[in-house]
Each structure stands twice: as structure tokens, then as C-alpha cells.
Tab-separated table of C-alpha atoms and ligand atoms in Angstrom:
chain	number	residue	atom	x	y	z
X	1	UNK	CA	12.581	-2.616	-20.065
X	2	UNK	CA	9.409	-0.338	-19.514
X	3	UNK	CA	6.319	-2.052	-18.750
X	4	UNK	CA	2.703	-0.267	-18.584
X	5	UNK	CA	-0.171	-1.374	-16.367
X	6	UNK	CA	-3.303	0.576	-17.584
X	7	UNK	CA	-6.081	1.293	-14.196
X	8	UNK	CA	-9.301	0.470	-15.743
X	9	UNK	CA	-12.205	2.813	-14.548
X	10	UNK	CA	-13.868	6.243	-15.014
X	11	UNK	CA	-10.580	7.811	-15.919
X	12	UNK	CA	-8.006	5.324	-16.769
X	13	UNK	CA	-4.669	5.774	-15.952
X	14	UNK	CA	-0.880	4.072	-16.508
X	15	UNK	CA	1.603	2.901	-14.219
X	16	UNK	CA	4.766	2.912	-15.599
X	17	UNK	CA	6.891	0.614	-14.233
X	18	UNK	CA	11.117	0.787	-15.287
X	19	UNK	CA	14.492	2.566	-14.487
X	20	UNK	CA	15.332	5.752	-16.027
X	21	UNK	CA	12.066	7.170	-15.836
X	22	UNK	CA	12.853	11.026	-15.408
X	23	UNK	CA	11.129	12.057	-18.873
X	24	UNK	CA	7.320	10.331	-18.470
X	25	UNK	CA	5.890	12.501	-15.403
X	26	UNK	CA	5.419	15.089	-18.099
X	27	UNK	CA	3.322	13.549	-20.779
X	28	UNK	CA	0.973	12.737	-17.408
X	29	UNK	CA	0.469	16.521	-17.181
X	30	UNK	CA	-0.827	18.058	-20.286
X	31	UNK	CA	-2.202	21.103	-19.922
X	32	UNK	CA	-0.943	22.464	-16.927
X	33	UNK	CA	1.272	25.278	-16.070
X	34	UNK	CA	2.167	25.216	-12.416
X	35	UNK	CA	3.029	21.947	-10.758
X	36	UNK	CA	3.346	21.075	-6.789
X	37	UNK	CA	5.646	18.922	-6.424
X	38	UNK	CA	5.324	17.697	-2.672
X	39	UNK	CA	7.795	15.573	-1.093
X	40	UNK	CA	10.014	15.441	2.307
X	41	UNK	CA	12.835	17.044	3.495
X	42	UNK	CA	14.832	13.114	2.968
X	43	UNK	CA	13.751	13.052	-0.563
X	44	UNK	CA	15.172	16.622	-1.321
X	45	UNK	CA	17.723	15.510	-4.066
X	46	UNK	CA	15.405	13.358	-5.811
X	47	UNK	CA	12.524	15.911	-5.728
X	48	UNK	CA	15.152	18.717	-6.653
X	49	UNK	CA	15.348	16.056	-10.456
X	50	UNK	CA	11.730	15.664	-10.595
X	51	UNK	CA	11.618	19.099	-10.363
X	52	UNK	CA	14.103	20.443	-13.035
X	53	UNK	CA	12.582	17.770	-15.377
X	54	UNK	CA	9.151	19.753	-15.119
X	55	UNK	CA	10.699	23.038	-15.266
X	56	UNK	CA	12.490	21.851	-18.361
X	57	UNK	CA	9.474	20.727	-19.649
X	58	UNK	CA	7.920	24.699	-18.936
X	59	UNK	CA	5.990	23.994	-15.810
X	60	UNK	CA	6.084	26.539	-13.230
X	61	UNK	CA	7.146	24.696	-9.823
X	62	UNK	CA	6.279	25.268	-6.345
X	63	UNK	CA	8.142	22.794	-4.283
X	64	UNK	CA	6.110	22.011	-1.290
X	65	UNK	CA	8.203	19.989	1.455
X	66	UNK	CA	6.135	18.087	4.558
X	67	UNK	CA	7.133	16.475	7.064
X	68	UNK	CA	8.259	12.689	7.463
X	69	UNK	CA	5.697	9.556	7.701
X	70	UNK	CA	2.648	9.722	9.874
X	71	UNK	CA	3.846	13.439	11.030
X	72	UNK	CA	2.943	14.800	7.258
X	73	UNK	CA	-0.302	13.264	7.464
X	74	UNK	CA	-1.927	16.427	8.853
X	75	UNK	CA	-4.727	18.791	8.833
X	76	UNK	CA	-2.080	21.362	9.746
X	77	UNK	CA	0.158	20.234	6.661
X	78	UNK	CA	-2.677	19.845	4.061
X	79	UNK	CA	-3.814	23.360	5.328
X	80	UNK	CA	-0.586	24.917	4.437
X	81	UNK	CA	-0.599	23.307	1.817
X	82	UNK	CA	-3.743	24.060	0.176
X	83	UNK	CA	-2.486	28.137	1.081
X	84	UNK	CA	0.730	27.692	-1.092
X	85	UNK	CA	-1.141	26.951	-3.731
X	86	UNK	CA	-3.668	29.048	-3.470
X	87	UNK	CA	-0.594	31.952	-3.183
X	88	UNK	CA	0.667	30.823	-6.439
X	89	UNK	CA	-2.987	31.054	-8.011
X	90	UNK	CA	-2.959	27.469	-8.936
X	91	UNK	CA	-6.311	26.941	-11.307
X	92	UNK	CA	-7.878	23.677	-12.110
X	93	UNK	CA	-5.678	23.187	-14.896
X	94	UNK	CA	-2.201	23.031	-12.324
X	95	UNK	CA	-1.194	20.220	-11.038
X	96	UNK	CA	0.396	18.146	-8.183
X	97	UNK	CA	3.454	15.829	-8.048
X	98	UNK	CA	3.915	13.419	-4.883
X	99	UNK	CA	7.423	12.050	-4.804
X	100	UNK	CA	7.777	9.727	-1.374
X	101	UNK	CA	6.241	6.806	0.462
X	102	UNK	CA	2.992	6.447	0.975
X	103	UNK	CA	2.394	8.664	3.592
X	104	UNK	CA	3.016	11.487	1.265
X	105	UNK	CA	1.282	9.863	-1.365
X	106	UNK	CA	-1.664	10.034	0.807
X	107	UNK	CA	-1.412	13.181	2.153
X	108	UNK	CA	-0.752	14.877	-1.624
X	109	UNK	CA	-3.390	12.562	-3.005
X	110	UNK	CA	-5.900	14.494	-0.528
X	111	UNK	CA	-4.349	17.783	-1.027
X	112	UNK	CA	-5.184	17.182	-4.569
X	113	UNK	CA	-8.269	15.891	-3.971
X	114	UNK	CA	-9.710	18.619	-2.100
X	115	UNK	CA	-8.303	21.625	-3.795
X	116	UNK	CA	-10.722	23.336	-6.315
X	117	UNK	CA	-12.348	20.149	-5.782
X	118	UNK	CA	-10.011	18.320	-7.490
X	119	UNK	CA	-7.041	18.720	-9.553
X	120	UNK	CA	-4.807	16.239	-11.346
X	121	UNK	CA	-2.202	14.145	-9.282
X	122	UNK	CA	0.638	12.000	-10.519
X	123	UNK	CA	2.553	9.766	-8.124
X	124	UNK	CA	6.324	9.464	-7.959
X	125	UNK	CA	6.562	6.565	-5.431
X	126	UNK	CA	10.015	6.014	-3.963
X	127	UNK	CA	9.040	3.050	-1.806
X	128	UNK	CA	8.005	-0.514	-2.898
X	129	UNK	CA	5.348	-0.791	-0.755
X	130	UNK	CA	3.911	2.566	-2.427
X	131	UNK	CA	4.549	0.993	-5.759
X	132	UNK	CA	3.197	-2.081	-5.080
X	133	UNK	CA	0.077	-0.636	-2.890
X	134	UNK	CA	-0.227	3.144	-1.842
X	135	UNK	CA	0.417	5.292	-5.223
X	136	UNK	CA	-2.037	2.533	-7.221
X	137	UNK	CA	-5.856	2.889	-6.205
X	138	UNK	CA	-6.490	6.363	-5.901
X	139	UNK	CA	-7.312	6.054	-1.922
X	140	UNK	CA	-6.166	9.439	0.060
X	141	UNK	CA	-6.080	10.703	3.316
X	142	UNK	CA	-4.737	12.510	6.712
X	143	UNK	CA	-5.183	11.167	10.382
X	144	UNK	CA	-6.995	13.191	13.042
X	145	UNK	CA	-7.148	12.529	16.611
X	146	UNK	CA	-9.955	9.652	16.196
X	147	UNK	CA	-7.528	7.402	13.838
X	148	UNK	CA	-5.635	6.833	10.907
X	149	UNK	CA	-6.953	7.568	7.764
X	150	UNK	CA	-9.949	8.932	8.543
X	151	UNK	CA	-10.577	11.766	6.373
X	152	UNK	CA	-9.961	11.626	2.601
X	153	UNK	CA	-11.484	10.711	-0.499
X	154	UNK	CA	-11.046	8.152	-3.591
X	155	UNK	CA	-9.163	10.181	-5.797
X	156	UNK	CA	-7.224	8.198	-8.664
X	157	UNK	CA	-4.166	9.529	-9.927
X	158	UNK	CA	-3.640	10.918	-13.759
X	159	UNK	CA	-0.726	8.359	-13.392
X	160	UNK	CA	2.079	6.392	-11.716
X	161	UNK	CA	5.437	6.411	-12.206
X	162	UNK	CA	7.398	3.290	-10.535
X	163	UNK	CA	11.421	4.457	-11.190
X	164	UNK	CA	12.947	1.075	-9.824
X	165	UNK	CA	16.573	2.971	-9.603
X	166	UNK	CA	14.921	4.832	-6.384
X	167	UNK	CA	14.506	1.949	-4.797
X	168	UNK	CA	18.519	0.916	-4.992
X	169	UNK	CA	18.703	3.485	-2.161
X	170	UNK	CA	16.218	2.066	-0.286
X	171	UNK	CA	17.144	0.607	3.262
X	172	UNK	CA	16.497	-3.083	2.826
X	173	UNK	CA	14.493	-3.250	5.747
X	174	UNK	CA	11.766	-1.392	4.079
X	175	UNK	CA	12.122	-3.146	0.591
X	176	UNK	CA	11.461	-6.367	2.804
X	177	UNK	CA	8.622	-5.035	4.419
X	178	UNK	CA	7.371	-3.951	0.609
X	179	UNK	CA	7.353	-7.540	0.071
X	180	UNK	CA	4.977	-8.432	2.161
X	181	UNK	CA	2.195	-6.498	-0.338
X	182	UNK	CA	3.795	-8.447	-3.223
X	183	UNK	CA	3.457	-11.934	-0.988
X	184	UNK	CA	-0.236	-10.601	-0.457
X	185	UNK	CA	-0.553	-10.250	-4.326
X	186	UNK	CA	0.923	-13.613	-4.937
X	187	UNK	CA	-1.293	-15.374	-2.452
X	188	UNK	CA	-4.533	-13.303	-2.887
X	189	UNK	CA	-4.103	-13.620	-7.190
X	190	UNK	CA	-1.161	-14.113	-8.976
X	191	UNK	CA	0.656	-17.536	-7.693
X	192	UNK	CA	3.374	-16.728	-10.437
X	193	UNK	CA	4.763	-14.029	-7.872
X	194	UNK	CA	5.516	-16.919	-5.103
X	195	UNK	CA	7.067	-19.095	-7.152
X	196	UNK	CA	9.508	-16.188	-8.574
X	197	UNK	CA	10.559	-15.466	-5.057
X	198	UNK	CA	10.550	-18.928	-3.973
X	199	UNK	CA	12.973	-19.554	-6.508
X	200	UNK	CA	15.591	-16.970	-4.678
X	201	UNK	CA	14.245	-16.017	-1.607
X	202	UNK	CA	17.543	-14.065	-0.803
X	203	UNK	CA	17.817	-12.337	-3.768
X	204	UNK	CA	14.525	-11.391	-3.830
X	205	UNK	CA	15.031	-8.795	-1.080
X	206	UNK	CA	16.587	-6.557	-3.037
X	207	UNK	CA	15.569	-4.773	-6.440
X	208	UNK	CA	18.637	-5.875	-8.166
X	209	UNK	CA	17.194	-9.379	-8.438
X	210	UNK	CA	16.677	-10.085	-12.003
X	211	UNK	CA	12.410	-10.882	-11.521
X	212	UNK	CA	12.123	-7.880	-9.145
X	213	UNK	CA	10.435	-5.946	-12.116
X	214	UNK	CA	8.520	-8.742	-12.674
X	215	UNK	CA	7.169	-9.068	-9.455
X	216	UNK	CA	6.346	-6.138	-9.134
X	217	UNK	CA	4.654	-5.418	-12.020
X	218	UNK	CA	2.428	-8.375	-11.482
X	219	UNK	CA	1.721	-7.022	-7.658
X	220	UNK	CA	0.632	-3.959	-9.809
X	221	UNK	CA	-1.023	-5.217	-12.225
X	222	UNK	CA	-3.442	-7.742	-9.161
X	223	UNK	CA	-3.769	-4.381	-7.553
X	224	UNK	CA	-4.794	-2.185	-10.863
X	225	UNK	CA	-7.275	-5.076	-11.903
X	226	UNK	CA	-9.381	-4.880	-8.310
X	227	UNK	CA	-9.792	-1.361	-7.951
X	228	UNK	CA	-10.306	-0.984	-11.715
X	229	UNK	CA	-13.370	-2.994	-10.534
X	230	UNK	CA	-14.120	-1.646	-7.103
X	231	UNK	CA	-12.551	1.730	-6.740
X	232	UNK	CA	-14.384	2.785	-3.604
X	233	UNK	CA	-14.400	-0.569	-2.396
X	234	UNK	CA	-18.133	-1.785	-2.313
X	235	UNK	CA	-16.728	-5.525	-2.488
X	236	UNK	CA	-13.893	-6.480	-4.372
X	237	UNK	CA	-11.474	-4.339	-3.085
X	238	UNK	CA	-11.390	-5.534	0.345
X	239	UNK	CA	-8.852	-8.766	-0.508
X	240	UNK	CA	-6.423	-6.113	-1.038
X	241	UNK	CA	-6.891	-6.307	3.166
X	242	UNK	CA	-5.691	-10.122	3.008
X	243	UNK	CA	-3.567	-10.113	6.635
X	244	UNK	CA	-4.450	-6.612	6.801
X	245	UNK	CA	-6.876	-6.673	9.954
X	246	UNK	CA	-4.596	-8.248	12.573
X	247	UNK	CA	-1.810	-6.383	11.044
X	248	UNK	CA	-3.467	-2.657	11.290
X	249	UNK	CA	-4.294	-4.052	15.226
X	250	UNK	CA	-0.761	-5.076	15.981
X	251	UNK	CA	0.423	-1.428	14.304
X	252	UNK	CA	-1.994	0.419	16.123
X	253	UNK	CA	-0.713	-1.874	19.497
X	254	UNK	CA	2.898	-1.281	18.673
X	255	UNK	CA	2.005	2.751	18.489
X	256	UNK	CA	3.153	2.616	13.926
X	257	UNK	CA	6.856	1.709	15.046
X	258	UNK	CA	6.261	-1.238	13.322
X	259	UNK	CA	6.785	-1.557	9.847
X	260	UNK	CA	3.261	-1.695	8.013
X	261	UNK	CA	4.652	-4.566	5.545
X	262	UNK	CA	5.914	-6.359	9.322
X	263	UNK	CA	2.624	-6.172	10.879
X	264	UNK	CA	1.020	-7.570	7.334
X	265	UNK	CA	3.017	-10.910	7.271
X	266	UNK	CA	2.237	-11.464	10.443
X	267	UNK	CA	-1.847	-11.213	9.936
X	268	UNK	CA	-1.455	-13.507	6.525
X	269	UNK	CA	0.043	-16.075	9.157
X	270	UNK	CA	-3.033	-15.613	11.016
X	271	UNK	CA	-5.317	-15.464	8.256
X	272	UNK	CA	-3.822	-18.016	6.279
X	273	UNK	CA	-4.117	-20.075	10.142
X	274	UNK	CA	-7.897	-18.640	9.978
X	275	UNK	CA	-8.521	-20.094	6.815
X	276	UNK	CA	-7.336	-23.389	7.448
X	277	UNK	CA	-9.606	-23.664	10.495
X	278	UNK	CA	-13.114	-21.931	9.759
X	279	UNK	CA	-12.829	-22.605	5.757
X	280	UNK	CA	-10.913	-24.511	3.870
X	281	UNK	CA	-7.428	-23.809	3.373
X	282	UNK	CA	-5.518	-26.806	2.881
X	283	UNK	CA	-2.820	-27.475	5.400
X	284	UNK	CA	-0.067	-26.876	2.334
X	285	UNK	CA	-0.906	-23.007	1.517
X	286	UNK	CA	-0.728	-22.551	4.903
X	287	UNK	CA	2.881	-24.090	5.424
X	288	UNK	CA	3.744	-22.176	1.992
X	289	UNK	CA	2.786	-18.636	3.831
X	290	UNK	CA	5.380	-19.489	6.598
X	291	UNK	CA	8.074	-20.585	4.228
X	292	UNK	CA	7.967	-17.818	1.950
X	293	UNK	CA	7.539	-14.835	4.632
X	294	UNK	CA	10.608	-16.340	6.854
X	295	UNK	CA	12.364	-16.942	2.995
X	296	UNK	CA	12.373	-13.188	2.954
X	297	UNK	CA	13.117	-12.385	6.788
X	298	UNK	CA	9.671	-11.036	7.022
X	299	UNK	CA	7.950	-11.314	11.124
X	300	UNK	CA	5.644	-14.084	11.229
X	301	UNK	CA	5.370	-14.000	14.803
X	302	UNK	CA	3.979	-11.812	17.537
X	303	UNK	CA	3.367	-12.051	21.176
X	304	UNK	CA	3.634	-8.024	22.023
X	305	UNK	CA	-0.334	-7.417	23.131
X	306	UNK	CA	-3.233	-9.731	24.290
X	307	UNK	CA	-5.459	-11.252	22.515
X	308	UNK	CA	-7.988	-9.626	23.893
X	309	UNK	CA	-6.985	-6.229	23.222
X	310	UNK	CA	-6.210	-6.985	19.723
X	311	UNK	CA	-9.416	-8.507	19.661
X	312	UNK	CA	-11.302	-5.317	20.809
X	313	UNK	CA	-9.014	-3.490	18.142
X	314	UNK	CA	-9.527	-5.303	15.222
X	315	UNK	CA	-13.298	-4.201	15.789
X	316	UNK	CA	-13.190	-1.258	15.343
X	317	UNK	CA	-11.269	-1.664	11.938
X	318	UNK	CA	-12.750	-0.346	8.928
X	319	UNK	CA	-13.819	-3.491	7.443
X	320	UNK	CA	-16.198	-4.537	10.509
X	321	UNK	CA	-19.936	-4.180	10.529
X	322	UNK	CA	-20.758	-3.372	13.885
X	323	UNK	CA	-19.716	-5.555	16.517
X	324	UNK	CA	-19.117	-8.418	13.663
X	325	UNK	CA	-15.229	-8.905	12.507
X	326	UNK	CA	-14.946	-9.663	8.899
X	327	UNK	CA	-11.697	-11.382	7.628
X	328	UNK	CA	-10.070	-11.814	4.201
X	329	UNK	CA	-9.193	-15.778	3.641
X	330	UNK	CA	-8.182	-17.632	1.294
X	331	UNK	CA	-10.168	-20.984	0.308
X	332	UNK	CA	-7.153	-22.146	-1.445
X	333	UNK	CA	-4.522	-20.356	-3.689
X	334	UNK	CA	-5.526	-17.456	-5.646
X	335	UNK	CA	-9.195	-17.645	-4.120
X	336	UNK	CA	-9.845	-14.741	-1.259
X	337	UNK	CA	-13.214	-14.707	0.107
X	338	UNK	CA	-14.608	-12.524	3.370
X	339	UNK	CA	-15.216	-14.841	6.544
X	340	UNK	CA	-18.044	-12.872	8.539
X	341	UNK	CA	-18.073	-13.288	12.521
X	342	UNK	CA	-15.675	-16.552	12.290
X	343	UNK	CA	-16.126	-18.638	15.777
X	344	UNK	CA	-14.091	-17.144	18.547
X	345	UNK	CA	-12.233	-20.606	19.697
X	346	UNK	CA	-11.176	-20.184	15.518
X	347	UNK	CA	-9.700	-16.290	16.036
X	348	UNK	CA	-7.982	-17.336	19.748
X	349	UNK	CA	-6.271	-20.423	17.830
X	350	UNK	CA	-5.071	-18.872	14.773
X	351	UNK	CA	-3.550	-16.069	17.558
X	352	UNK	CA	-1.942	-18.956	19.188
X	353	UNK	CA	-0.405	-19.796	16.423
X	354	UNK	CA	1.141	-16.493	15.908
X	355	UNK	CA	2.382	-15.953	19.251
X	356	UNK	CA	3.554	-19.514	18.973
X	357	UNK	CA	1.815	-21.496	21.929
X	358	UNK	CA	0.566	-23.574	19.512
X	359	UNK	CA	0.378	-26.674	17.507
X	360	UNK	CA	1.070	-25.752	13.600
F	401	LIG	N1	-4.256	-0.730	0.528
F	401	LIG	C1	-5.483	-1.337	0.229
F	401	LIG	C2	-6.271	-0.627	-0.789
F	401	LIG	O1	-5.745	0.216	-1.502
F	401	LIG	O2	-7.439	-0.857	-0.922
């Protein structure tokens, strides 16, 4: 079954969320004649479909391959990007195709962005997590030397396409660690997602289970309904960064050879810990994040880097307002709130918690 979330906003758009999904990229692109379609070298075969689909369809198509991950996420690689098309003359009508993770999501998001000032983008994500999170929201960007993500632009797509049969390929490693954004959703929104994977936790690491379209159509549909509301994140948007800000420290610690969706369950055990103890989290939801991360063999410890140089991290993350941290918790299911400058002895003992020197 096909299911359609509709992104609410200045230009609406649909994610399309099924198997078999080949034939709707091209209603997404009316108009154009010449489509990018930028993916890696790994995702050669399946780009190689997308591609003869469009050509099929009478697009002209300028295949565009970047490097893996973080590597792709380039000035270099946007730069020779934005001179292939500019060799192939592509006007503001043309258009770009991302087909990968969200790295390249994020990197053809901003290639799109930028050129001409903007030209339409559809995302082929082949990764839950970019279903679930990166391909839905219209956030772009590259790294530089000063961080991740540091230059880009809000740039929603013209749509989504969410083909589950790309994720049957999918090491399960990194369909677990996609979970953790659905366990966000759940937690942050739509309770209806826990229960569903509480009711199989081991089939629920794979997308054969019979509610993995369900799940994550609902993660979709909590994501479409916040930044439909707060695209460039003036408020709203930041519970999307529920167990985000310990979880972008301990990446940033572990030098990104941790799994993003890792590093996540491990900051909702910290936030959820947070919540408990500076707001009013009730000792239940708490137990519940525990359960239902370890359910799914996601980490919900840590005890790689001091506290104190997470600490220091964490303030510089995005989110902070000078030298004040700022944390997503929850006041009980379903209800995130932002927890300004909590008290330190609250941030060391939720840390203890997660490194497990402490009482739970
Ligand atoms: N990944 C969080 C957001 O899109 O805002």
C-alpha cells in the first residue's frame, strides 16, 4: 500500500511512502528537461533505475556521482558540482534528483539550493534514517573546517519518495540506528509508534516487519507536521533535537564513527534522565526509553569522553544561546518542552546515568 504525507508550508510537498515506487519521481518534476541525478559510487545500480525511469520519462540526465558520507559533504564536491551543471546549461526549469543517505541528501539539497538560486529537488532516500529525518524538512548543507553543517540553507524539496524495497538491502546496523529517529518520533509525538515496536521489538529491526510502513509513516508524518509549522526552526522545530545535543557531542567525541542514530539513543537516555530530574518526567517514561532502545539493540550507554569535555561540546551546539545549554525534554509522553541552563549537579547525574555509575 502507498501512503502520502503532504509538508504543509509555502510550497507544499508529498512524501510518498511504499514499495515499487520507480514511476512517481516523475510527476514531482513537471516541467523540466534535464535532471541531476546525484548519488554515490555504492548506490550506482539503484541510481543507474532512477535514472532510466527519467530518461524514459524524456528527461535529459546528467548523472553526478560524490563521494561517500561526510567525504561528499564538500565545498570541493558542491563546486564541481554546480560546474556540471552549469556545462550542461541547466536553466531554472532543470532539476535535481538525490538518491542516498542523508549526507547526499544534504549535500544535493544545497547544490540545489544554491544553483540559479534555487532549482527544484526531489529526494530518493535509501536510508531510514533519511526517510524518517534527513530527506523530510528541507534543511541542507556541507561541512567546512569550523563544523558540521555549517553552511546551507532551508530549502524544501518538490517531494519525497520513501521506496521501502531499498531498504531490504540495507545493513541492519543502520536500519537500527534509523530507529532511533522513529523512537524520537514516538516519544517526542506519536506514542502509537512505541507501542508498535514494543509489540515486536525483534522484528521491528528490520523493514520486513509487517508495521514497519506504519511506523514509519507516522515518524514522517510527526516530522512533516513540525516543520510544516517551523521550517527554519524559530521554535517548534527544535524537539526534532529530542537526545540530539548529547548525541551530536558524543559524535563529534567519537570523530562521526559512530552511528548518528547510536549517539541519539544514547542522549534520549540522558534526556529522558534530564527530564526526570529538573522537570517532571515520571520515573515510568523514563524506564520505557531504556526498554525500548535495548528492545531494538540500540547503545544506551556511553563512557568514551568526560563529562567535562562533552560538557564544553554540547555548548557550542547549535541550539545554545551563548554560554547557556538548552535541552529538549519531555514533561511526560508526547509533551517536549526546551529546559534552558538546567542545574549542573542535574546534567553531571543524568551523565552518570549514561556511563552507568549511577543509581537508575
Ligand atoms: N534533523 C532535525 C531537523 O530536521 O530539524
Amino acid at each position: 500500500m502507498t501512503a502520502r504525507v503532504t509538508v504543509r508550508g509555502v510550497a507544499p510537498y508529498d512524501v510518498v511512502i511504499g514499495r515499487g515506487l520507480d514511476d512517481q519521481i516523475t510527476p514531482m518534476l513537471p516541467a523540466a528537461d534535464r535532471v541531476a541525478v546525484i548519488h554515490t559510487d555504492s548506490l550506482a545500480a539503484y541510481a543507474a533505475r532512477v535514472a532510466g525511469q527519467l530518461r524514459q520519462s524524456g528527461f535529459d540526465v546528467l548523472p553526478l556521482v560524490v563521494p561517500d558520507a561526510e567525504a561528499g559533504k564538500q565545498l570541493s564536491v558542491a563546486g564541481e558540482c554546480w560546474e556540471a551543471l552549469g556545462a550542461a546549461g541547466f536553466t531554472r526549469n532543470d532539476a535535481v534528483v538525490t538518491v542516498g543517505g542523508g549526507a547526499v541528501t544534504d549535500l544535493g539539497g544545497w547544490v540545489a539550493a544554491a544553483w540559479l538560486r534555487g532549482v527544484r529537488v526531489v529526494h530518493v532516500p535509501t536510508t531510514l534514517l533519511g526517510m524518517v529525518d534527513a530527506a523530510v524538512g528541507g534543511k541542507t548543507a556541507i561541512n567546512t573546517s569550523a563544523g558540521k553543517n555549517l553552511v546551507g540553507a532551508f530549502h524544501p524539496p518538490a517531494g519525497v519518495i520513501c521506496d521501502l524495497d531499498v531498504l531490504d538491502t540495507l545493513p541492519r546496523a543502520d536500519y537500527v540506528a534509523g530507529l532511533a529517529e522513529v523512537i524520537k518520533a514516538g516519544f517526542i509525538a506519536d506514542p502509537t509508534i512505541l507501542q508498535l515496536i514494543e509489540s515486536d521489538p525483534a522484528a521491528a529491526t528490520t523493514p520486513q516487519a509487517p508495521f514497519a510502513p506504519e511506523i514509519i509513516q507516522r515518524s514522517v508524518a510527526v516530522k512533516a507536521k513540525v516543520v510544516g509549522e517551523d521550517l527554519t526552526e524559530q521554535g517548534l522545530r527544535e524537539i526534532l533535537n529530542y537526545g540530539h545535543t548529547l548525541g551530536h557531542a558524543i559524535e563529534k567525541s567519537e570523530q562521526y564513527r559512530w552511528r548518528h542514530g547510536d549517539a541519539v539513543a544514547v542522549g534520549m537516555i540522558f534526556a529522558a534522565e534530564l527530564g526526570r530530574s529538573a522537570g517532571s518526567l515520571d520515573d515510568a517514561t523514563v524506564a520505557r526509553h531504556r526498554a525500548i532502545l535495548e528492545g531494538v539493540g540500540l547503545p544506551t550507554a556511553y563512557d568514551g569522553t568526560p563529562w567535562e569535555q562533552l560538557r564544553a561540546t554540547m555548548a557550542v551546539d547549535k541550539k545554545s544561546r551563548g554560554t547557556r545549554l538548552r535541552f529538549v525534554v519531555l514533561d511526560r509522553l508526547a509533551a517536549p518542552r526546551i529546559l534552558d541552563s538546567p542545574p549542573e549537579h542535574a546534567l553531571s547525574q543524568a551523565f552518570s546515568v549514561v556511563t552507568g555509575k549511577a543509581a537508575q
